[in-house]
Coordinates of N, CA and C in Angstrom, one line a residue:
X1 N 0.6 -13.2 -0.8 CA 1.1 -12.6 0.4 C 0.3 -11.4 0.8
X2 N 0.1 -10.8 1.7 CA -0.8 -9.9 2.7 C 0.3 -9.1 3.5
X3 N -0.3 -8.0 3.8 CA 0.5 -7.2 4.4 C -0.4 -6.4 5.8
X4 N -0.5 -6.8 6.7 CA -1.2 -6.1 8.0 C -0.7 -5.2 8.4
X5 N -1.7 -4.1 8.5 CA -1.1 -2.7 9.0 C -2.1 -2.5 10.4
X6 N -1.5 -1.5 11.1 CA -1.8 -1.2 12.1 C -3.2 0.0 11.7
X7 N -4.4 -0.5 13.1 CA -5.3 0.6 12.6 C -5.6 1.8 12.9
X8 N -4.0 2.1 13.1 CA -3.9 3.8 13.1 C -3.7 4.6 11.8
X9 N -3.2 3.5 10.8 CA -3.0 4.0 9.6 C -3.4 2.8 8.5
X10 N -3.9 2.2 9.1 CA -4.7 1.3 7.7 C -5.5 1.6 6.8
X11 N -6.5 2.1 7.6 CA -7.8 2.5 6.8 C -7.2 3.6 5.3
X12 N -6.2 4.6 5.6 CA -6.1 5.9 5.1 C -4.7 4.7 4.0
X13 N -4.2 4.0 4.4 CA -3.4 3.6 3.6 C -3.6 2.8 2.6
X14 N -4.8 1.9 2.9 CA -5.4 1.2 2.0 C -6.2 2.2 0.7
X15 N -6.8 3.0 1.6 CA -7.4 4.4 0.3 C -6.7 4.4 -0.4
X16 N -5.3 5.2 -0.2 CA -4.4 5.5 -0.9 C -3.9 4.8 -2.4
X17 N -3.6 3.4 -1.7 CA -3.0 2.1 -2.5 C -4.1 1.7 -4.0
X18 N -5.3 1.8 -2.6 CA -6.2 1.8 -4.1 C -6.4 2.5 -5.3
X19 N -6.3 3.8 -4.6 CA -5.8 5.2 -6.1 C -4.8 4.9 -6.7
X20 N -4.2 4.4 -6.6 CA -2.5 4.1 -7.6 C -2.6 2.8 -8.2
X21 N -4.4 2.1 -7.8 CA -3.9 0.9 -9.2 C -4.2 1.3 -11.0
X22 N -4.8 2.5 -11.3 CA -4.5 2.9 -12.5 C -3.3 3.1 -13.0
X23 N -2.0 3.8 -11.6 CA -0.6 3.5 -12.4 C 0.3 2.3 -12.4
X24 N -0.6 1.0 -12.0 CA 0.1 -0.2 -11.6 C 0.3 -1.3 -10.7
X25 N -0.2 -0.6 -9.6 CA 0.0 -1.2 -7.9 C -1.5 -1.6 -8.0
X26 N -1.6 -2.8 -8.4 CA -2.4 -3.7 -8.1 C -2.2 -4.8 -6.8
X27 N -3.4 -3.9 -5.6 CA -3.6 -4.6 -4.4 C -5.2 -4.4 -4.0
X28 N -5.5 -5.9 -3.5 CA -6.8 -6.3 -3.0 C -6.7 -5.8 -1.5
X29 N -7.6 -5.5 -0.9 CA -7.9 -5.1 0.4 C -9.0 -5.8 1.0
X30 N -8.9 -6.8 1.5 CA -10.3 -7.7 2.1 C -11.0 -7.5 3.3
X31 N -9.8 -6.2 3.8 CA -10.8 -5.8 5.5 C -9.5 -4.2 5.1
X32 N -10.0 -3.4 5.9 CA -9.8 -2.0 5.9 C -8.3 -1.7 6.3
X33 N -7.8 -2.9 7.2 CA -6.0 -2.5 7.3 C -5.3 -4.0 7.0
X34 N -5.6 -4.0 6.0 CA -5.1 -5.9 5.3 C -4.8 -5.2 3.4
X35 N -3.1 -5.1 3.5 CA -3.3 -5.3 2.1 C -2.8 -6.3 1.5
X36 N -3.3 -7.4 0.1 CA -3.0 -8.7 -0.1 C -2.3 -7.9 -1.5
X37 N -1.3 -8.6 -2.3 CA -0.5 -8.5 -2.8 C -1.0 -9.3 -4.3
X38 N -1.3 -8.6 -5.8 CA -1.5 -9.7 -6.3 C -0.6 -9.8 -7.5
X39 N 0.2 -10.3 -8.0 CA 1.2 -10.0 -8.9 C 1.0 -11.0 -9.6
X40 N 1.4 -11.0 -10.8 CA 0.9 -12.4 -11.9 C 2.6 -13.5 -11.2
X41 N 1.6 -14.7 -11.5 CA 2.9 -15.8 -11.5 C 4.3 -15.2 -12.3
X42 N 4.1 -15.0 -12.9 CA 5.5 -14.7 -14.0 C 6.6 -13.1 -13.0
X43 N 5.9 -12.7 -12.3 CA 6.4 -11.2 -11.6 C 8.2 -11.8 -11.6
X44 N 8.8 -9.9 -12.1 CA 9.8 -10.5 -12.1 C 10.5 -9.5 -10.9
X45 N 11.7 -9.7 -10.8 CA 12.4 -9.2 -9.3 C 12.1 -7.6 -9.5
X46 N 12.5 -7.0 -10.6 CA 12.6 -5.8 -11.3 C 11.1 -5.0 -11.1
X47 N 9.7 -5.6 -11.1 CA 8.6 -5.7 -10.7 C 8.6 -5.3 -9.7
X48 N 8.7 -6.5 -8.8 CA 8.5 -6.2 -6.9 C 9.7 -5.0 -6.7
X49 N 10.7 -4.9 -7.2 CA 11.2 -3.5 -6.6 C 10.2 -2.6 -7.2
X50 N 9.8 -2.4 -8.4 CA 8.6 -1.3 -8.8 C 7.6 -1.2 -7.8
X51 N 6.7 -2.3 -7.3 CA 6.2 -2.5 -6.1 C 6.6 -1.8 -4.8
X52 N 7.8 -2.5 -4.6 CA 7.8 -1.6 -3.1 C 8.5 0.0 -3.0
X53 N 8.3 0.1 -4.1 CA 9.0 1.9 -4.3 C 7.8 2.3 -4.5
X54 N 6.8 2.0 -5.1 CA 5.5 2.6 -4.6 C 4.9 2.5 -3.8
X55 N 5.2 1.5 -2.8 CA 4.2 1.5 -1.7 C 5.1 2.1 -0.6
X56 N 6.2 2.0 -0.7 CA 7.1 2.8 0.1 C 6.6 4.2 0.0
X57 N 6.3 4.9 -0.8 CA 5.8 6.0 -1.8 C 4.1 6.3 -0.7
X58 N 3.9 5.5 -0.7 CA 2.3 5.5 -0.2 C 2.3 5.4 1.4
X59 N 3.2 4.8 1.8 CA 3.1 4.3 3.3 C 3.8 5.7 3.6
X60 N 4.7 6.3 3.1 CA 5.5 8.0 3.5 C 4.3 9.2 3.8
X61 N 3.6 8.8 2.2 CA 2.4 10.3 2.5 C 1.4 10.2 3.9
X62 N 1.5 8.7 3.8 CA 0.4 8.5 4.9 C 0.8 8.9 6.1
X63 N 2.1 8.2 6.7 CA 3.0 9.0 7.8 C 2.8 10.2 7.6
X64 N 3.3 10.7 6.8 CA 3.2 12.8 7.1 C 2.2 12.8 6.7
X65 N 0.9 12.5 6.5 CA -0.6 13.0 6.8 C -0.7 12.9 8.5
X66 N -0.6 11.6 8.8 CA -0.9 11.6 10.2 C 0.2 12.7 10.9
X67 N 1.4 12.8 10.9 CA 2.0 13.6 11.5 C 1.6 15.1 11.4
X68 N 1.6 15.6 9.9 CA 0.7 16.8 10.2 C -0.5 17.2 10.7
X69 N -1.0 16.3 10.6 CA -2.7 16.5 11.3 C -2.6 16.2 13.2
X70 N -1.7 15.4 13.7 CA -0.7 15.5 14.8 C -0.6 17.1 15.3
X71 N 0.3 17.6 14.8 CA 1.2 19.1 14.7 C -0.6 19.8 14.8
X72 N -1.1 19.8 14.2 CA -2.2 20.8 13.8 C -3.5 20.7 14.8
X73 N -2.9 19.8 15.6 CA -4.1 19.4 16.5 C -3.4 20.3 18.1

């Protein structure tokens, strides 16, 4: 599965996602606002909730980066 983001905040969110696969969040990025999802066959439900609490996690900071740099402008 793949996740397309808009390229107002792709590029900076994909950065992000990629720093967090040393704590786990293993995702491929094959173009700059495309993230692909790769979880072993065996993933269990318990997993993808770990999944999207970190990327929830990631998609937030990115929002309040763009918002503060918004405000600052």
């Amino acid at each position: 599965r793949a996740l397309k983001l808009g390229s107002d905040i792709g590029p900076r969110l994909v950065e992000v996602a990629r720093d967090m696969e040393p704590i786990g969040l293993l995702i491929n990025s094959p173009r700059p606002n495309l993230l692909r999802f790769m979880p072993a066959l065996n993933v269990s439900y318990e997993e993808i909730d770990t999944m999207i609490s970190m990327l929830s996690k990631v998609i937030q900071q990115v929002i309040d980066e763009k918002a503060a740099a918004s405000t600052a402008s």
